[in-house]
Structure formats: structure tokens, C-alpha cells
Short mmCIF file of N, CA and C in Angstrom, two decimals:
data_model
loop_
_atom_site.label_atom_id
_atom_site.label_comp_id
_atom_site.label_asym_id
_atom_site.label_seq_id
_atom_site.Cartn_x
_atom_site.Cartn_y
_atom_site.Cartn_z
N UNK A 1 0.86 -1.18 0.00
CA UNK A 1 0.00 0.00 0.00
C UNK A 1 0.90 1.24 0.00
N UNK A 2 0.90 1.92 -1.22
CA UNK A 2 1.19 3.67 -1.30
C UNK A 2 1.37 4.06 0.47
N UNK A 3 2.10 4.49 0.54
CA UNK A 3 2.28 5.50 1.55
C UNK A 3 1.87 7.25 1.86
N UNK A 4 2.27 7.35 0.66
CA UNK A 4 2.00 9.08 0.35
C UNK A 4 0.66 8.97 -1.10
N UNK A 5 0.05 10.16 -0.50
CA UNK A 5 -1.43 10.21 -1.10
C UNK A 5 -1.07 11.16 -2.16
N UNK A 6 -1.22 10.61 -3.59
CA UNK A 6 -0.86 11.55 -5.01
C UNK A 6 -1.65 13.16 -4.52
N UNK A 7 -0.95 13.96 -4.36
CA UNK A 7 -1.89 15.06 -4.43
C UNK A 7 -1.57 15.63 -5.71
N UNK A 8 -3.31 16.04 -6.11
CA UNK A 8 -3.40 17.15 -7.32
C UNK A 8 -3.23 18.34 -7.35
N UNK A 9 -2.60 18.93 -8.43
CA UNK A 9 -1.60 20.42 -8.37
C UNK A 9 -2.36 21.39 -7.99
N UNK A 10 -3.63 21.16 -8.01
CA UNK A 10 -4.52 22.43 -7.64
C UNK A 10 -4.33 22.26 -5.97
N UNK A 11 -4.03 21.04 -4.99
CA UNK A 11 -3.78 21.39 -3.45
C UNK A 11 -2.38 21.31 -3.78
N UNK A 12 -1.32 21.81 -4.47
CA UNK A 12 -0.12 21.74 -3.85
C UNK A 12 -0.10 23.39 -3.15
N UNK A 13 1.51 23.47 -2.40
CA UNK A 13 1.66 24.79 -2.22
C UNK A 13 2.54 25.32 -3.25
N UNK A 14 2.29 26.92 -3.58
CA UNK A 14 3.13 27.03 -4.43
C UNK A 14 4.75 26.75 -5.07
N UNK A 15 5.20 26.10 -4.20
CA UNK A 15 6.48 26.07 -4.20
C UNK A 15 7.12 24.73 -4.66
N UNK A 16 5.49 23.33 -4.13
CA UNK A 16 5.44 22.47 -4.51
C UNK A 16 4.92 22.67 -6.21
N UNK A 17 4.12 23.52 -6.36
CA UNK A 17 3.34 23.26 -8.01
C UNK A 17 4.22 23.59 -8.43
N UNK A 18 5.19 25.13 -8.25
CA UNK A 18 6.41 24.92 -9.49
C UNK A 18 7.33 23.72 -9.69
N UNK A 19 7.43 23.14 -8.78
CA UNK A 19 8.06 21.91 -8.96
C UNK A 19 7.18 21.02 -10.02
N UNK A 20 5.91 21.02 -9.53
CA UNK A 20 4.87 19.99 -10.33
C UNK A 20 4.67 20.27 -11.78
N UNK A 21 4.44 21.51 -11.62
CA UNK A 21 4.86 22.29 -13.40
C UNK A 21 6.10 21.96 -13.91
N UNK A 22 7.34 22.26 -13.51
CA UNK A 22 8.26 21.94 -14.15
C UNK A 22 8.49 20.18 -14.52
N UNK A 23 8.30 19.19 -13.94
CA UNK A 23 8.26 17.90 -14.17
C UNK A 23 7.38 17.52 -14.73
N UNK A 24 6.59 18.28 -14.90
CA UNK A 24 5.07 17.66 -15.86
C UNK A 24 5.39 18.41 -17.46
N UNK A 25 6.16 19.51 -17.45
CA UNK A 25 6.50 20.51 -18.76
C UNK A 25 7.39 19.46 -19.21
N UNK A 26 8.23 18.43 -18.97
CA UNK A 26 9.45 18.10 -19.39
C UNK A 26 9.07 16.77 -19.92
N UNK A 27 10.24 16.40 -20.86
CA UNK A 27 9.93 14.57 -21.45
C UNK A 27 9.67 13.54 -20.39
N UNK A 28 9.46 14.01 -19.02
CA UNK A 28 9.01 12.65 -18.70
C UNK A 28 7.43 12.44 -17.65
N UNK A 29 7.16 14.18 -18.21
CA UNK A 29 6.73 14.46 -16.87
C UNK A 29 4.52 13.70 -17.76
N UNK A 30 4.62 13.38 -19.36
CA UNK A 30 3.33 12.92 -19.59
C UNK A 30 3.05 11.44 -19.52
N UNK A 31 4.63 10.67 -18.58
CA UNK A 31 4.51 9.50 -18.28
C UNK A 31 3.77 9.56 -16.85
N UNK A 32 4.35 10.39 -16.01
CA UNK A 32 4.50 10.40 -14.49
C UNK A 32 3.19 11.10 -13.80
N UNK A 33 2.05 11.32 -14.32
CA UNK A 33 1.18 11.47 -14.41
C UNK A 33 -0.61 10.89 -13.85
N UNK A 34 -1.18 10.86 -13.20
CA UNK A 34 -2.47 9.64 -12.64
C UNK A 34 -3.38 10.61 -13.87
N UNK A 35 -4.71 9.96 -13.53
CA UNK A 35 -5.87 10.71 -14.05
C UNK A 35 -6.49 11.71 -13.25
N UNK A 36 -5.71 11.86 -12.15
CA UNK A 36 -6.18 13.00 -11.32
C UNK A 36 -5.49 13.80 -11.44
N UNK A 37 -4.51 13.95 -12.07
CA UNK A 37 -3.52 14.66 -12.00
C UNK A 37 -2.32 14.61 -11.09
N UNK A 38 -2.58 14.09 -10.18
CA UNK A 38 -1.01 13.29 -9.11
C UNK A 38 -0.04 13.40 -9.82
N UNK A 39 1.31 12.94 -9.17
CA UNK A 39 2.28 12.37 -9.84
C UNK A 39 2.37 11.19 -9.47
N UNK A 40 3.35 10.28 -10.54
CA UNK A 40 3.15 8.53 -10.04
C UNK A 40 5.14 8.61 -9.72
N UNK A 41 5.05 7.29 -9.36
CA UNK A 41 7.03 7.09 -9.23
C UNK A 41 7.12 8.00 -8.41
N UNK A 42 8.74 8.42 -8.14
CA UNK A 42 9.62 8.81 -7.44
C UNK A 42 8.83 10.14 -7.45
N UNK A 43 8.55 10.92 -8.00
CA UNK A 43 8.23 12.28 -8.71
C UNK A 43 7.13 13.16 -7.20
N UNK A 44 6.26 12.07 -7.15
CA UNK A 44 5.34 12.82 -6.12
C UNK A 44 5.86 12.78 -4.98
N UNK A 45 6.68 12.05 -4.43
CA UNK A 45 7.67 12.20 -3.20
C UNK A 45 8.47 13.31 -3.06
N UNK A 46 9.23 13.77 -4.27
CA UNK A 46 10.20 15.30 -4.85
C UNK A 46 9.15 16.36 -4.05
N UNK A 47 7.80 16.23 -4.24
CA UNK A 47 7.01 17.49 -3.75
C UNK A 47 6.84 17.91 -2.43
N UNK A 48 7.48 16.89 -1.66
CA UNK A 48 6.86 17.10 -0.13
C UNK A 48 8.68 17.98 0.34
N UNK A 49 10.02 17.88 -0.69
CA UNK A 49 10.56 18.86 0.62
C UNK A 49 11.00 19.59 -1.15
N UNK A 50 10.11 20.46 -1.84
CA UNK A 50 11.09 21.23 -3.21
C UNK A 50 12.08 21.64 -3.51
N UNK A 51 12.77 22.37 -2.05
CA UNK A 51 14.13 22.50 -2.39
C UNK A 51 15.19 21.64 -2.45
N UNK A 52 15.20 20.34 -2.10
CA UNK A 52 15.45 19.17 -2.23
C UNK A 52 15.12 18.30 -3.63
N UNK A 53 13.98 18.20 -4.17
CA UNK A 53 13.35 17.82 -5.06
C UNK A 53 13.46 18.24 -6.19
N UNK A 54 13.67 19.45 -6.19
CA UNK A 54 14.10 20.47 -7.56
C UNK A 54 15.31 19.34 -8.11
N UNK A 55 16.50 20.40 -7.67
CA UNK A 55 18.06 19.57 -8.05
C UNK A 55 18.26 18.09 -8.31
N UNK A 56 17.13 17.01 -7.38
CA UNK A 56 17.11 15.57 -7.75
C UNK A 56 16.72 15.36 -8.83
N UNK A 57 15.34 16.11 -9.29
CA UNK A 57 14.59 15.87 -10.82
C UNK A 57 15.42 16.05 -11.69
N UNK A 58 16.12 17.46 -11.59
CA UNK A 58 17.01 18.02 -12.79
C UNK A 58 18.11 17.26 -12.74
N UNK A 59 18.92 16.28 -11.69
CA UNK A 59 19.72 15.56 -11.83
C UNK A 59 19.50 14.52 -12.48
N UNK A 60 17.97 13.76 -12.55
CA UNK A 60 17.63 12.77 -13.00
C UNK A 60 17.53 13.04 -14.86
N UNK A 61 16.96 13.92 -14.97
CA UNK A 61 16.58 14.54 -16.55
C UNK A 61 18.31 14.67 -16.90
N UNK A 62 19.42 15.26 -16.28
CA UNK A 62 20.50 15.32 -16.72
C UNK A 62 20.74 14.16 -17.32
N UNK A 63 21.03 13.24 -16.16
CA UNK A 63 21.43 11.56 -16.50
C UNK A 63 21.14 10.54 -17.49
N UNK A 64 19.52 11.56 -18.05
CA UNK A 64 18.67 10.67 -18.89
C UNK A 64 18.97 11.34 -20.16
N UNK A 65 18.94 12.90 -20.07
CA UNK A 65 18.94 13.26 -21.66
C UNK A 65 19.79 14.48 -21.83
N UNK A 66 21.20 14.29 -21.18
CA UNK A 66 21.94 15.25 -21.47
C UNK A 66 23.69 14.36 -21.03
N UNK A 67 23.45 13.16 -20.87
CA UNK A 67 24.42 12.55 -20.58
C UNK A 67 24.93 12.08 -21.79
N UNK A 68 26.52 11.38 -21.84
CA UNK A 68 27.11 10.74 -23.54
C UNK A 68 26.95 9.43 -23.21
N UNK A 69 26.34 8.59 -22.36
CA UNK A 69 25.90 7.90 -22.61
C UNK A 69 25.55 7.36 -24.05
N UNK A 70 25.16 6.08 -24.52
CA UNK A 70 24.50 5.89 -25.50
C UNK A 70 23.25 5.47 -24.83
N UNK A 71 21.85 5.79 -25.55
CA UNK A 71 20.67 5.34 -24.95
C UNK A 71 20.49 4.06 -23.90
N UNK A 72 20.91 2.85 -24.92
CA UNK A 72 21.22 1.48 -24.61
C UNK A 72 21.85 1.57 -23.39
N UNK A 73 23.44 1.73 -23.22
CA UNK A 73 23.84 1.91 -22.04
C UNK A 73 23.02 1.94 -21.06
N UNK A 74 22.38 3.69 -20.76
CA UNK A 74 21.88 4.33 -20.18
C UNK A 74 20.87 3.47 -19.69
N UNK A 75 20.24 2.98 -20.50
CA UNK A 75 18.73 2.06 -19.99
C UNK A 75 19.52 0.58 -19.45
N UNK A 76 20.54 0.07 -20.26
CA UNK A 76 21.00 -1.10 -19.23
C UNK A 76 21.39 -0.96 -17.96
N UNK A 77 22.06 0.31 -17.87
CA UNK A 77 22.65 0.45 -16.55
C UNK A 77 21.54 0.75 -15.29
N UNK A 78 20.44 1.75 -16.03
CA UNK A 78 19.32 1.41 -15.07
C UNK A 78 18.55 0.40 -14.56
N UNK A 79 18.59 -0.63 -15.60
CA UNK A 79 18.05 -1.45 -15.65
C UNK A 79 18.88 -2.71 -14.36
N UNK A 80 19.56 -2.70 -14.26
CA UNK A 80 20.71 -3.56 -13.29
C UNK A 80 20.60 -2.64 -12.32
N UNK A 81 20.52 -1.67 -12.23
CA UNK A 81 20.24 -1.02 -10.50
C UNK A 81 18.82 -0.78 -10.23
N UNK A 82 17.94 -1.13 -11.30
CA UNK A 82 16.49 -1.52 -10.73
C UNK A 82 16.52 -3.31 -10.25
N UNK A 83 17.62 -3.83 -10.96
CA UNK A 83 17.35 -5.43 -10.81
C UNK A 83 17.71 -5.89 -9.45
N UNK A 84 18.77 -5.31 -8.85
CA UNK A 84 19.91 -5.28 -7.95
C UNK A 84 19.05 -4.38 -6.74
N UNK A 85 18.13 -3.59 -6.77
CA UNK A 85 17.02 -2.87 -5.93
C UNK A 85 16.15 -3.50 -5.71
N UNK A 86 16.08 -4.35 -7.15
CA UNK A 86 14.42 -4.86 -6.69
C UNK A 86 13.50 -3.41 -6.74
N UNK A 87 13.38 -3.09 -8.01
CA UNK A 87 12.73 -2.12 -8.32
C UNK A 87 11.60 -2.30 -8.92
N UNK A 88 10.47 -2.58 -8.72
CA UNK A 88 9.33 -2.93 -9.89
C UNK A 88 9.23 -1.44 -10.60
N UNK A 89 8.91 -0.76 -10.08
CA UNK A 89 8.56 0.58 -10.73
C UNK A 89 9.28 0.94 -11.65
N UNK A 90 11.11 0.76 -11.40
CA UNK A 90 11.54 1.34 -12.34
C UNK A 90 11.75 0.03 -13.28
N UNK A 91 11.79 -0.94 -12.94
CA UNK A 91 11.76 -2.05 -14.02
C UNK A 91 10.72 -1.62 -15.32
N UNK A 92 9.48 -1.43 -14.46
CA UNK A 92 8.14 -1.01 -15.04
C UNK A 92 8.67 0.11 -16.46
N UNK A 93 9.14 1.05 -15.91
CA UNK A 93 9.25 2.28 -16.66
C UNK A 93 10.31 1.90 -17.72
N UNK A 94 11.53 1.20 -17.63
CA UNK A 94 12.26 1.15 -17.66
C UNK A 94 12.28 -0.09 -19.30
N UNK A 95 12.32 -1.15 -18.96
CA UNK A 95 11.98 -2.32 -19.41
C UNK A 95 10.86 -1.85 -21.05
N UNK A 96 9.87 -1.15 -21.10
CA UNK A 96 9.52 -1.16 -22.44
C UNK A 96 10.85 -0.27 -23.49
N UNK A 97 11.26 1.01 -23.01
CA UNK A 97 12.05 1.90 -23.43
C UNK A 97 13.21 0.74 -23.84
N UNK A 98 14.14 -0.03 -22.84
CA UNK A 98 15.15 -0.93 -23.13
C UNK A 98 14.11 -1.71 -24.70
N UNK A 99 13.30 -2.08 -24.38
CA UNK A 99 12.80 -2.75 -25.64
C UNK A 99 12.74 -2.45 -26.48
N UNK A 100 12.59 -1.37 -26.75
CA UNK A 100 12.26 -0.13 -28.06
C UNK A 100 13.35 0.15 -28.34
N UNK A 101 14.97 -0.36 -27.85
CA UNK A 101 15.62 -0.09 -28.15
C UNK A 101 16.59 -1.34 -28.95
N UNK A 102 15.66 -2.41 -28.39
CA UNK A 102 16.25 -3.79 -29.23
C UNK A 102 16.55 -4.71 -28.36
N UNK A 103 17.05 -4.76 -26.93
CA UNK A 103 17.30 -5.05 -26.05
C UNK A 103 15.61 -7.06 -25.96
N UNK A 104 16.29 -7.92 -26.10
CA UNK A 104 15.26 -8.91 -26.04
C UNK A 104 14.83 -9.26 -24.47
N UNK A 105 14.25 -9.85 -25.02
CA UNK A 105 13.25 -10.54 -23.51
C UNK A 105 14.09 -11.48 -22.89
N UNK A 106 15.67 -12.20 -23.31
CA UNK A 106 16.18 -12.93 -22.80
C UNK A 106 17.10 -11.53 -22.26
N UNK A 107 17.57 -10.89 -22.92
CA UNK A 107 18.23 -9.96 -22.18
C UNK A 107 17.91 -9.35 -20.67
N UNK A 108 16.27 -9.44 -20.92
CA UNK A 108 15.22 -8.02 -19.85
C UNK A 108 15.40 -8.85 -18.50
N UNK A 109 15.21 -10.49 -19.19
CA UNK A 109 15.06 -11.33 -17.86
C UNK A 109 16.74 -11.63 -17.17
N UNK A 110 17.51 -11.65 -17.99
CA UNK A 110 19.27 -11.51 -17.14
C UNK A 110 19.29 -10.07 -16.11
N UNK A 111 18.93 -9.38 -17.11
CA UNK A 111 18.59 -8.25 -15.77
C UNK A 111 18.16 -8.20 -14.66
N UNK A 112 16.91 -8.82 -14.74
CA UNK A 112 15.97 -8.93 -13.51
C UNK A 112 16.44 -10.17 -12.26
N UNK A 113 17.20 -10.90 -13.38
CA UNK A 113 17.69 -12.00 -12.91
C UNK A 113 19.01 -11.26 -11.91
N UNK A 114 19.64 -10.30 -12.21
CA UNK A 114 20.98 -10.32 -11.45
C UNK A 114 22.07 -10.89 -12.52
N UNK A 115 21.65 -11.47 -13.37
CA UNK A 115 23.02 -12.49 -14.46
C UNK A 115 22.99 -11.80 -15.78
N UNK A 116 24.57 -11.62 -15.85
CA UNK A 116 24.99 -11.04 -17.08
C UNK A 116 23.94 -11.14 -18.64
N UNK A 117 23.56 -10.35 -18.76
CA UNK A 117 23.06 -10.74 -20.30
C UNK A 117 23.99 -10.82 -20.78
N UNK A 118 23.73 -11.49 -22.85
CA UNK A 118 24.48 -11.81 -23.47
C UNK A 118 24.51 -10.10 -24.49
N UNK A 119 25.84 -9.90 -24.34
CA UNK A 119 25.55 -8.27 -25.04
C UNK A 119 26.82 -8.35 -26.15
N UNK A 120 26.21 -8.54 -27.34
CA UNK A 120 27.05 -8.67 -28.90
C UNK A 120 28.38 -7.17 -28.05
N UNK A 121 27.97 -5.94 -27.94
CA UNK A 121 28.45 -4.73 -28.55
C UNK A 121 29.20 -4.77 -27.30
N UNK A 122 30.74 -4.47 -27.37
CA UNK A 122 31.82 -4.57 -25.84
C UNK A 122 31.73 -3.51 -25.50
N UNK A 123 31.17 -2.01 -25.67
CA UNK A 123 31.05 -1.24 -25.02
C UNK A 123 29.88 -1.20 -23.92
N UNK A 124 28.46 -1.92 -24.30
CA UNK A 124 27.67 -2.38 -23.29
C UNK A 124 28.16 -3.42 -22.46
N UNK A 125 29.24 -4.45 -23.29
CA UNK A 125 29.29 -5.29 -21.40
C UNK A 125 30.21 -4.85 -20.94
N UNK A 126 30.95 -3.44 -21.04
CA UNK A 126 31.75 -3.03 -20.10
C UNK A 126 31.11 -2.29 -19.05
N UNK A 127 29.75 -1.32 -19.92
CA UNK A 127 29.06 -1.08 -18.79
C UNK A 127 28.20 -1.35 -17.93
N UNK A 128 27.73 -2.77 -18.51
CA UNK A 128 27.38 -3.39 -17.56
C UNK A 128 28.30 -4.34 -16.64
N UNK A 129 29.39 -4.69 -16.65
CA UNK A 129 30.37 -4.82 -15.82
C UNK A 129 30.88 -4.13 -14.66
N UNK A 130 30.87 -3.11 -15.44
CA UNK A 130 31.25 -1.53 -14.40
C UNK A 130 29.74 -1.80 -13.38
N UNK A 131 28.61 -1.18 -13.89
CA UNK A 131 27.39 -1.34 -13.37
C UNK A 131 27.49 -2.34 -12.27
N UNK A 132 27.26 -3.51 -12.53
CA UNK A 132 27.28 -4.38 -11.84
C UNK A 132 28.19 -4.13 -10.74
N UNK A 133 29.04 -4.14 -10.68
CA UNK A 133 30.54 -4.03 -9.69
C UNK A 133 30.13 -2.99 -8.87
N UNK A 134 29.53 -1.43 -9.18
CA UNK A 134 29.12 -0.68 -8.23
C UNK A 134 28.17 -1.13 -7.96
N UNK A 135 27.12 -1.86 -8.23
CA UNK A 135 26.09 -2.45 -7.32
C UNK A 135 26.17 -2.63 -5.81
N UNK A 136 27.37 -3.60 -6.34
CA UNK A 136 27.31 -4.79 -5.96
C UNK A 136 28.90 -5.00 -4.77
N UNK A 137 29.63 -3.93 -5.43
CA UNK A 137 30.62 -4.28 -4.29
C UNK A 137 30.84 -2.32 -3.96
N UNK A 138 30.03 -1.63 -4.57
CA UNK A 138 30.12 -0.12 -4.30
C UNK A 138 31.58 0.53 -4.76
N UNK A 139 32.39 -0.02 -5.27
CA UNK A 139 33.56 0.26 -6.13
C UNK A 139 34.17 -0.31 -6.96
N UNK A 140 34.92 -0.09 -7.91
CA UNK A 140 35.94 -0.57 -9.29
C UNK A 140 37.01 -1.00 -8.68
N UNK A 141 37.25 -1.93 -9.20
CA UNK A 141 38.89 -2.81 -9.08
C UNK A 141 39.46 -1.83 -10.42
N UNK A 142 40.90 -1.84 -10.59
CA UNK A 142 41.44 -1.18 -11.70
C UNK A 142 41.19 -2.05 -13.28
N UNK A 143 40.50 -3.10 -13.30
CA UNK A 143 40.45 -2.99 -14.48
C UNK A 143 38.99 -2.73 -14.74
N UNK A 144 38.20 -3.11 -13.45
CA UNK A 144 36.84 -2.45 -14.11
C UNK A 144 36.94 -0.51 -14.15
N UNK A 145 37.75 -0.11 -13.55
CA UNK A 145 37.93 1.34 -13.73
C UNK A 145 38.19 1.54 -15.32
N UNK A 146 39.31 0.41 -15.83
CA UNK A 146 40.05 1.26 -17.39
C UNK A 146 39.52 0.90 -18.33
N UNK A 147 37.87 0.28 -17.79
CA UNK A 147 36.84 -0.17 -19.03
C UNK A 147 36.25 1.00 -19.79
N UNK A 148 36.27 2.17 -19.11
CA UNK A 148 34.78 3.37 -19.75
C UNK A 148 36.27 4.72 -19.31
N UNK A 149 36.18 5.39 -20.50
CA UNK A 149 36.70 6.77 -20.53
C UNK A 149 36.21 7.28 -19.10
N UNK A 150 37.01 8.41 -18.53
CA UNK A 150 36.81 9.17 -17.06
C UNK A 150 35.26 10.00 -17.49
N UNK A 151 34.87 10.45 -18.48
CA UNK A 151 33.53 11.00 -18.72
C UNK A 151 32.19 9.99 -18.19
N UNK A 152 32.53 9.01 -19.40
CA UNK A 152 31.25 7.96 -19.17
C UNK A 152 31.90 7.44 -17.90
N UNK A 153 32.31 7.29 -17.40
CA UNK A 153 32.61 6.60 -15.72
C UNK A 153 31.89 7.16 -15.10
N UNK A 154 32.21 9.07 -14.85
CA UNK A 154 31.63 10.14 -13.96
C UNK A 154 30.22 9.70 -14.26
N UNK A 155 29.74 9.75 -15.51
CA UNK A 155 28.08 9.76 -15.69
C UNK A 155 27.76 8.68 -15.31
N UNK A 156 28.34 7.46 -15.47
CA UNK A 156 27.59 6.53 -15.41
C UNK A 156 27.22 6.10 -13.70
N UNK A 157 28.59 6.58 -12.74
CA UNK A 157 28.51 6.52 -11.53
C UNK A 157 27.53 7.83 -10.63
N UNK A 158 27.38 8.44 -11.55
CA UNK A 158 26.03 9.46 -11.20
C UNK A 158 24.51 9.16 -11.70
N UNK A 159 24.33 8.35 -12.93
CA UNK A 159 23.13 7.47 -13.22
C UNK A 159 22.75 6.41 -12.10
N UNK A 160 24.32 5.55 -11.68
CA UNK A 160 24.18 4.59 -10.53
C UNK A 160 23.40 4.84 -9.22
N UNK A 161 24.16 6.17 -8.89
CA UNK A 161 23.78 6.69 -7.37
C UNK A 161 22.11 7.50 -7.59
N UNK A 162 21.89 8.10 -8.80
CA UNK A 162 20.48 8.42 -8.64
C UNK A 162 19.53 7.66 -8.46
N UNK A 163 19.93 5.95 -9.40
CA UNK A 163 19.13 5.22 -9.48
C UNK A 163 18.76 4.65 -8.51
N UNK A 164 19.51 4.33 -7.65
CA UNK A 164 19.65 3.89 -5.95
C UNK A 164 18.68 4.31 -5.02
N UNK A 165 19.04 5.71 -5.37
CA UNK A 165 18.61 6.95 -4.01
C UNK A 165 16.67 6.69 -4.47
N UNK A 166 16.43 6.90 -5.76
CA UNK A 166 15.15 6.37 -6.17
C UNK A 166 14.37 5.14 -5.85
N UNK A 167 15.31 4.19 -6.06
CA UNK A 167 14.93 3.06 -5.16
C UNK A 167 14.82 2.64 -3.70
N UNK A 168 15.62 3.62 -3.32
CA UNK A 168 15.15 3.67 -1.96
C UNK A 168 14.15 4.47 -1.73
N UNK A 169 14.18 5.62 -2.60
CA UNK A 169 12.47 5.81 -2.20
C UNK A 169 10.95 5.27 -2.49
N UNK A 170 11.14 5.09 -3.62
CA UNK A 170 9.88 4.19 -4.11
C UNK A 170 9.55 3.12 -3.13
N UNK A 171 11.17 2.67 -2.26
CA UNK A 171 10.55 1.11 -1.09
C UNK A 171 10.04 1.40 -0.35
N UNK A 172 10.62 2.88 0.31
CA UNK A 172 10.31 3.78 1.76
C UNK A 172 8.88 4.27 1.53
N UNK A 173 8.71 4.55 0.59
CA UNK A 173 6.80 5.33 0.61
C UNK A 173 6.00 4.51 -0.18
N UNK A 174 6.74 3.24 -0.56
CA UNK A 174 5.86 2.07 -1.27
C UNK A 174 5.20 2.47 -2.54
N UNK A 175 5.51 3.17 -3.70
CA UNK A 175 5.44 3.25 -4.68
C UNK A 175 5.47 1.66 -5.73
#
């Protein structure tokens, strides 16, 4: 059972609705959405402290569509710190987009599974190597460090830690 009750933007306080405006104006905000107007996921939790919530969203939108990531990456690597969380939600969100990107159903289920998918392209199983390893032991040995340029490392270890911090909230207010 939900923990926190979706409120609609017409009871937020103002400080919460600019927040609610700005995440609802943006590419992800006509997913995150109820029919009441709520927010669903991580998103309606952001509203209860804004000045807090602001910088997380815009960190999250960074990670997603301003990072050098390649898409793929980006969605595998989420995808292994939703698996490794035990994330339904973001599996949920997560899991059609990986699909749309080519990513198979034997792949979706290694994910969910915790076990390496089989990934043709060596720049995805490095990052999912890398991925995995911060999961899972919270740091790089030196050769999982000299797998990914110092750029995609930084991003990808900032995709890691958002994805986390999300998953711990979605468990904490039962999303």
C-alpha cells in the first residue's frame, strides 16, 4: 500500500506546483502522471521537501537526456540497478524503453535475474560490468575502472547513485 497520497496540483503549495509544473513541462513528466492529475514514481515524493526535489529531478533529466551515454547503455545500466534494488517501478518504466531499443526478452530477464546478459556490442558489457561491480561491491577494481573513458565513468557513476537513491524511495513510501 502507497504510503504518500498523489496530491493534485490544484492542493499543492506554491512552491510544490512549481516543482509539479516543471516535471510535468518536461519529457518525462506525460509519463508520471495519474488521471487526477497526481504524480506517479519517485516524482510525487520530490514534492513534499522542493528544495530538495528540484536539483534531484534536474539531476535525473541530466542523466537521462543530457548525458554521452548511449541510450542502450543508459537504460541497461538502469536497468541492473532496478534489478539489484528490486525495483518494480523502475523495471516497469524502464523495461519497455530498453525494448524499443532492441534489447530482447532474454536480455530483460538476465537483468531482472541479477546475471549477465548476453551483449554482442563490448562497449555495453563493459558497462554493464562496471554497473554491476558498483552495485554490488560499491567500487571498481582497476580494471573495471580502465573499461569506460573518465567522462562515461563520472556519468555513469552518477546514473548509478540516482538510481539507488530512487529506489530507496519508491521502497520507503511504497510506490
Amino acid at each position: 500500500m502507497a504510503r504518500l497520497r498523489r496530491t493534485p496540483p490544484h492542493d499543492l503549495d506554491p512552491e510544490a506546483r512549481a516543482l509539479y509544473d516543471e516535471i510535468t513541462s518536461g519529457p518525462r513528466g506525460r509519463f508520471m502522471v495519474d488521471a487526477a492529475g497526481g504524480l506517479t514514481g519517485p516524482f510525487n515524493a520530490m514534492l513534499l521537501s522542493p528544495p530538495v526535489g528540484h536539483p534531484l529531478q534536474e539531476l535525473g533529466a541530466a542523466v537521462r537526456y543530457r548525458s554521452s551515454l548511449t541510450d542502450r547503455a543508459r537504460e541497461l545500466a538502469i536497468l541492473v540497478v532496478a534489478g539489484h534494488h528490486d525495483s518494480a517501478f523502475e523495471r516497469a518504466a524502464h523495461e519497455p524503453i530498453a525494448r524499443d531499443l532492441g534489447f530482447t526478452d532474454d536480455q530483460l530477464q538476465a537483468l531482472r535475474d541479477g546475471t549477465p546478459p548476453h551483449l554482442d556490442d563490448p562497449a555495453e558489457a563493459a558497462v554493464h560490468a562496471v554497473t554491476r561491480a558498483l552495485v554490488t561491491e560499491g567500487d571498481l577494481g582497476d580494471d573495471e575502472y580502465a573499461l569506460l573513458g573518465e567522462r562515461a565513468l563520472f556519468e555513469l557513476t552518477t546514473l548509478v547513485g540516482y538510481y539507488a537513491t530512487l529506489a530507496l524511495q519508491l521502497r520507503v513510501f511504497r510506490v
